[in-house]
Amino acid sequence: MKALVYTGVEELSYLDRPRPEPGPGEVLVRIAASGICGSDMHAYLGHDARRPAPLTLGHEAAGVVVGGPQDGRRVTINPLVACQNCVFCGTGRENLCEDRQIISMPPREGAFADYVVMPERNLITVPDPVPLAHAALAEPIACGWHGVRLGRAVLGGDLSGAHAVVIGGGAIGVGAALSLAAQGARDIMLVEPNETRRARLADVAGFEVCAPGEPAMPGDGSADIVIDGVGYAGTRATASAIARPGGVIVHIGLGEAEGGLDIRRMTLQEITFIGTYTYTAEDFAATAAAIFDGRLGRLDWVEERPLSAGHGAFQDIRAGRVAAPKIILTPEHGASDS
């Protein structure tokens, strides 16, 4: 089979790789769509020691089961493989499992490939009318869905009267904004500095878009819930300034590790900070269901490119030349499938 393999800092190679063989409880999935995540970009730039070269990246994927009794089943993939035995797994918090694995991180190869193997329990059936490129968005949107659910609980469970602000117009931020709308928020502002991307998002239903510093930018102390989908010191500083007293900051982005939070203001004004990592299996399933029944909109803000052109896609993202919040890579599936 073919795979897009991370071979060194800012190096991706389209190579022949052995087709994986499913083990007990696993199935083989022929990949139809796999999204480029910010964590893939971190690895590509050499900023993620957890993803050493050589490694097949990619964990936002959907495809079709090959072989066995489920042959032909269209699925979206929950890439987080939990142990199912620890206290976190037993209480439905699989994202905190200490023995969790995720495809695109050793020992599991990722989904920028013709095929991947997954435990059957990690698959959700995709209805026939739903494009698999849209189903692959379940993973990045689930991060926002999970964060919104946690923040909503802090605010008493009702977002209908809340002023919500999302920082970052990539797939994590857009998914969080759509999740806010699907979970009851009506007043949503998305902040994105890239003009090209803002223009692409202007017609996405459910929220407004502005640039930092514009008159429409939310003022200090004005937001009930702020979701930072970027995770840099500057975005954390913005989040801790615009959150209202008693408000909540949901921090999803992993841009850089330190700096930005106004701890004194957060302490004096009882602003809750929630760090979130991935999602629970229940949140992933809820996100997939929201995609399937249309609650997350048209999902037409993706750009599809062939897997063989994946390195160019990474270069374009690195250079800021991509308007779409998400690039989806699609394998060609030819004679190399074996």
Coordinates of C-alpha atoms in Angstrom, one line a residue:
M1 CA 0.0 0.0 0.0
K2 CA 1.0 3.7 -0.3
A3 CA 1.5 5.9 2.8
L4 CA 2.6 9.5 3.4
V5 CA 5.4 9.0 5.8
Y6 CA 7.1 11.6 8.1
T7 CA 10.8 10.9 7.4
G8 CA 12.4 14.0 9.1
V9 CA 11.9 17.6 10.0
E10 CA 9.7 19.2 7.2
E11 CA 10.1 16.0 5.2
L12 CA 7.2 13.8 4.0
S13 CA 7.6 10.9 1.5
Y14 CA 5.0 9.1 -0.4
L15 CA 6.2 5.5 0.0
D16 CA 5.2 1.8 -0.3
R17 CA 4.5 0.3 3.1
P18 CA 3.4 -3.1 4.2
R19 CA -0.4 -3.4 4.5
P20 CA -1.2 -3.8 8.2
E21 CA -2.8 -7.0 9.4
P22 CA -5.6 -6.8 12.0
G23 CA -5.1 -8.5 15.3
P24 CA -7.7 -9.9 17.7
G25 CA -10.7 -7.6 17.9
E26 CA -9.4 -5.4 15.1
V27 CA -10.6 -4.8 11.6
L28 CA -8.9 -3.5 8.4
V29 CA -10.2 -0.1 7.2
R30 CA -9.6 1.2 3.7
I31 CA -9.1 4.9 4.2
A32 CA -11.2 7.2 2.1
A33 CA -10.4 10.5 3.8
S34 CA -7.9 11.7 6.4
G35 CA -7.6 15.2 7.7
I36 CA -4.4 17.1 8.5
C37 CA -4.4 18.1 12.2
G38 CA -2.3 20.7 14.0
S39 CA -0.6 17.8 15.8
D40 CA 0.5 16.4 12.4
M41 CA 2.0 19.8 11.7
H42 CA 3.8 19.9 15.0
A43 CA 5.4 16.6 14.2
Y44 CA 6.2 17.7 10.7
L45 CA 8.1 20.7 12.1
G46 CA 10.0 18.5 14.6
H47 CA 8.1 19.9 17.6
D48 CA 6.6 16.7 18.9
A49 CA 8.9 14.2 20.5
R50 CA 6.0 11.7 20.8
R51 CA 6.0 11.3 17.0
P52 CA 9.5 10.4 15.9
A53 CA 10.4 9.8 12.3
P54 CA 9.8 7.6 10.4
L55 CA 6.1 7.5 11.1
T56 CA 2.9 7.5 9.2
L57 CA 0.9 10.5 10.6
G58 CA -2.9 11.1 10.4
H59 CA -5.6 10.3 12.9
E60 CA -8.8 12.1 11.6
A61 CA -10.1 9.5 9.3
A62 CA -13.0 7.7 7.7
G63 CA -13.2 4.7 5.3
V64 CA -14.7 1.3 4.6
V65 CA -14.1 -2.0 6.4
V66 CA -12.4 -4.6 4.3
G67 CA -12.9 -8.3 4.8
G68 CA -14.7 -10.3 7.4
P69 CA -18.4 -10.1 8.4
Q70 CA -18.4 -6.2 8.3
D71 CA -16.9 -6.0 4.8
G72 CA -18.2 -2.8 3.1
R73 CA -19.3 -1.1 6.3
R74 CA -18.7 2.7 6.0
V75 CA -17.1 4.0 9.2
T76 CA -15.6 7.0 10.9
I77 CA -12.7 6.2 13.2
N78 CA -12.2 7.2 16.8
P79 CA -8.4 7.1 16.9
L80 CA -8.1 7.0 20.6
V81 CA -7.5 3.4 21.8
A82 CA -8.0 3.1 25.5
C83 CA -7.2 0.1 27.8
Q84 CA -10.9 -0.4 28.8
N85 CA -9.7 -1.6 32.3
C86 CA -8.5 1.4 34.3
V87 CA -10.6 3.7 36.6
F88 CA -10.9 6.3 33.9
C89 CA -12.1 3.9 31.3
G90 CA -14.5 2.5 33.9
T91 CA -16.0 6.0 34.5
G92 CA -16.3 7.0 30.8
R93 CA -13.3 9.2 30.7
E94 CA -11.3 7.2 28.2
N95 CA -9.3 10.4 27.2
L96 CA -7.5 10.2 30.5
C97 CA -6.6 6.6 30.3
E98 CA -2.9 6.3 31.3
D99 CA -2.4 3.5 28.8
R100 CA -4.2 5.2 25.9
Q101 CA -2.8 5.0 22.4
I102 CA -3.7 6.9 19.3
I103 CA -3.0 6.2 15.7
S104 CA -0.2 8.4 14.3
M105 CA 1.8 7.9 17.5
P106 CA 4.0 4.8 18.2
P107 CA 3.2 2.0 18.4
R108 CA 0.3 2.7 16.1
E109 CA 0.8 3.9 12.5
G110 CA -1.5 6.6 11.3
A111 CA -4.2 7.1 8.6
F112 CA -2.2 9.0 5.9
A113 CA -2.2 5.6 4.1
D114 CA -4.4 3.3 2.1
Y115 CA -5.2 1.2 5.1
V116 CA -5.2 1.2 8.9
V117 CA -6.2 -1.3 11.5
M118 CA -8.5 -0.4 14.4
P119 CA -10.4 -2.1 17.2
E120 CA -13.9 -2.7 16.1
R121 CA -15.2 -0.8 19.1
N122 CA -13.5 2.4 17.8
L123 CA -15.7 2.5 14.6
I124 CA -19.0 4.3 14.1
T125 CA -21.2 3.4 11.1
V126 CA -21.6 6.3 8.6
P127 CA -25.0 6.5 6.9
D128 CA -24.9 6.2 3.1
P129 CA -25.9 9.8 2.3
V130 CA -23.0 11.3 4.4
P131 CA -19.7 11.9 2.5
L132 CA -16.8 10.1 4.2
A133 CA -14.8 13.4 3.9
H134 CA -17.4 14.9 6.3
A135 CA -17.4 11.9 8.5
A136 CA -13.6 12.3 9.0
L137 CA -14.4 15.6 10.7
A138 CA -15.9 13.7 13.7
E139 CA -12.4 13.6 15.3
P140 CA -11.4 17.3 15.3
I141 CA -15.0 18.5 16.0
A142 CA -15.2 16.1 18.9
C143 CA -12.4 18.0 20.6
G144 CA -14.6 21.1 20.6
W145 CA -17.8 19.2 21.4
H146 CA -16.1 17.8 24.5
G147 CA -14.8 21.2 25.6
V148 CA -18.1 22.9 25.1
R149 CA -19.8 20.2 27.2
L150 CA -17.4 20.8 30.0
G151 CA -17.7 24.5 29.9
R152 CA -21.5 24.4 29.6
A153 CA -21.6 22.4 32.8
V154 CA -19.6 25.1 34.7
L155 CA -22.2 27.7 33.5
G156 CA -25.1 25.7 34.7
G157 CA -25.9 23.8 31.5
D158 CA -27.7 26.5 29.5
L159 CA -25.8 28.4 26.9
S160 CA -28.8 30.1 25.3
G161 CA -28.1 33.5 26.9
A162 CA -24.3 33.2 26.9
H163 CA -21.9 35.3 24.9
A164 CA -19.4 32.8 23.5
V165 CA -16.0 33.6 21.9
V166 CA -13.8 31.1 20.0
I167 CA -10.2 32.0 19.3
G168 CA -8.8 30.4 16.2
G169 CA -10.5 29.7 12.8
G170 CA -8.9 26.4 12.1
A171 CA -10.8 23.1 12.3
I172 CA -10.6 23.0 16.1
G173 CA -12.0 26.5 16.5
V174 CA -14.6 26.1 13.8
G175 CA -15.7 22.8 15.3
A176 CA -15.9 24.4 18.7
A177 CA -18.1 27.2 17.3
L178 CA -20.4 24.7 15.6
S179 CA -20.5 22.6 18.8
L180 CA -21.5 25.7 20.8
A181 CA -24.4 26.3 18.4
A182 CA -25.4 22.7 18.4
Q183 CA -25.4 22.7 22.3
G184 CA -27.6 25.8 22.6
A185 CA -25.4 28.9 22.2
R186 CA -26.9 31.7 20.0
D187 CA -24.3 34.5 20.4
I188 CA -21.0 33.2 19.0
M189 CA -18.0 35.2 17.8
L190 CA -15.0 33.5 16.1
V191 CA -11.7 35.4 16.2
E192 CA -9.3 34.6 13.3
P193 CA -6.3 36.8 12.1
N194 CA -5.9 35.3 8.7
E195 CA -7.9 37.4 6.2
T196 CA -8.2 34.6 3.6
R197 CA -9.6 32.2 6.1
R198 CA -12.0 34.8 7.6
A199 CA -13.4 35.3 4.1
R200 CA -13.9 31.5 3.7
L201 CA -15.7 31.3 7.0
A202 CA -18.0 34.4 6.5
D203 CA -20.9 32.3 5.3
V204 CA -20.6 29.4 7.8
A205 CA -23.9 29.4 9.7
G206 CA -24.2 30.0 13.4
F207 CA -21.5 32.5 14.3
E208 CA -19.8 35.8 13.3
V209 CA -16.1 36.2 12.4
C210 CA -13.8 39.0 13.2
A211 CA -10.1 39.8 13.3
P212 CA -8.2 40.7 16.5
G213 CA -8.3 44.4 17.1
E214 CA -11.4 45.1 14.9
P215 CA -14.3 47.0 16.5
A216 CA -16.3 43.8 16.6
M217 CA -13.7 42.2 18.8
P218 CA -15.2 41.3 22.2
G219 CA -14.2 43.6 24.9
D220 CA -12.5 42.8 28.2
G221 CA -14.7 41.0 30.7
S222 CA -17.5 40.4 28.1
A223 CA -17.5 36.7 27.4
D224 CA -19.3 34.1 29.4
I225 CA -17.3 31.3 27.7
V226 CA -14.0 31.6 25.8
I227 CA -12.6 28.7 23.8
D228 CA -9.0 28.9 22.9
G229 CA -8.5 26.6 19.9
V230 CA -4.9 27.8 19.3
G231 CA -3.0 27.6 22.6
Y232 CA -0.3 30.3 22.3
A233 CA 0.7 32.7 25.1
G234 CA -1.0 35.6 23.1
T235 CA -4.3 33.7 22.7
R236 CA -4.3 32.8 26.4
A237 CA -3.7 36.4 27.3
T238 CA -6.7 37.4 25.1
A239 CA -8.9 34.7 26.7
S240 CA -8.0 35.7 30.3
A241 CA -8.8 39.3 29.4
I242 CA -12.2 38.9 27.7
A243 CA -13.6 36.3 30.1
R244 CA -16.2 37.8 32.4
P245 CA -16.1 37.4 36.2
G246 CA -17.3 34.0 37.0
G247 CA -16.9 32.9 33.3
V248 CA -15.0 30.0 31.9
I249 CA -12.0 29.5 29.6
V250 CA -11.8 26.2 27.7
H251 CA -8.3 25.6 26.5
I252 CA -8.0 23.1 23.6
G253 CA -5.0 24.4 21.6
L254 CA -1.5 23.0 22.1
G255 CA 0.5 25.7 20.3
E256 CA 3.0 26.4 23.1
A257 CA 3.3 25.3 26.7
E258 CA 3.8 28.4 28.7
G259 CA 2.7 32.0 29.2
G260 CA -0.3 34.2 28.7
L261 CA -2.7 33.6 31.5
D262 CA -3.6 36.4 33.9
I263 CA -3.6 34.2 37.0
R264 CA -4.3 37.2 39.3
R265 CA -7.4 38.3 37.4
M266 CA -8.6 34.7 37.1
T267 CA -8.2 34.2 40.8
L268 CA -9.8 37.4 42.0
Q269 CA -12.7 37.1 39.6
E270 CA -13.2 33.4 39.9
I271 CA -12.7 32.6 36.2
T272 CA -12.7 28.8 35.6
F273 CA -9.9 27.4 33.4
I274 CA -10.5 24.0 31.8
G275 CA -7.8 22.2 30.0
T276 CA -9.1 19.6 27.6
Y277 CA -7.5 16.7 25.7
T278 CA -9.3 14.9 23.0
Y279 CA -12.8 13.5 24.0
T280 CA -14.6 10.6 25.5
A281 CA -16.1 7.8 23.5
E282 CA -19.5 9.2 24.3
D283 CA -18.5 12.7 23.0
F284 CA -17.1 11.2 19.8
A285 CA -20.4 9.3 19.2
A286 CA -22.4 12.4 20.0
T287 CA -20.3 14.5 17.5
A288 CA -20.7 11.9 14.8
A289 CA -24.5 11.8 15.3
A290 CA -24.6 15.6 15.1
I291 CA -22.7 15.4 11.7
F292 CA -25.1 12.7 10.4
D293 CA -28.3 14.6 11.3
G294 CA -27.1 18.0 10.0
R295 CA -26.8 19.9 13.3
L296 CA -23.2 20.9 12.5
G297 CA -24.2 22.5 9.2
R298 CA -23.1 21.8 5.6
L299 CA -19.4 21.1 6.5
D300 CA -18.4 22.5 3.2
W301 CA -15.4 24.4 4.6
V302 CA -12.9 21.5 3.8
E303 CA -10.5 21.3 0.9
E304 CA -9.7 17.8 -0.5
R305 CA -6.4 16.9 -2.0
P306 CA -4.9 13.5 -3.1
L307 CA -2.7 11.8 -0.5
S308 CA 0.2 11.8 -3.0
A309 CA 0.2 15.6 -2.9
G310 CA 0.2 15.6 0.9
H311 CA 3.6 17.1 1.3
G312 CA 2.6 20.1 -0.7
A313 CA -0.5 20.5 1.5
F314 CA 1.7 20.6 4.6
Q315 CA 3.9 23.2 2.9
D316 CA 0.9 25.4 2.0
I317 CA -0.4 25.2 5.6
R318 CA 3.0 26.1 6.9
A319 CA 3.1 29.2 4.6
G320 CA -0.4 30.3 5.5
R321 CA -1.7 29.8 1.9
V322 CA -4.7 27.7 2.8
A323 CA -8.1 29.4 3.3
A324 CA -10.0 26.2 4.3
P325 CA -9.9 25.3 8.0
K326 CA -9.2 21.7 7.1
I327 CA -7.4 19.9 4.3
I328 CA -8.6 16.3 3.8
L329 CA -6.2 13.9 2.1
T330 CA -7.7 11.2 -0.1
P331 CA -5.8 8.0 -1.0
E332 CA -5.9 7.0 -4.7
H333 CA -6.1 3.3 -4.1
G334 CA -4.4 1.5 -7.0
A335 CA -2.2 -1.4 -7.7
S336 CA -0.2 -0.6 -4.5
D337 CA -3.2 -1.6 -2.3
S338 CA -1.7 -5.0 -1.5

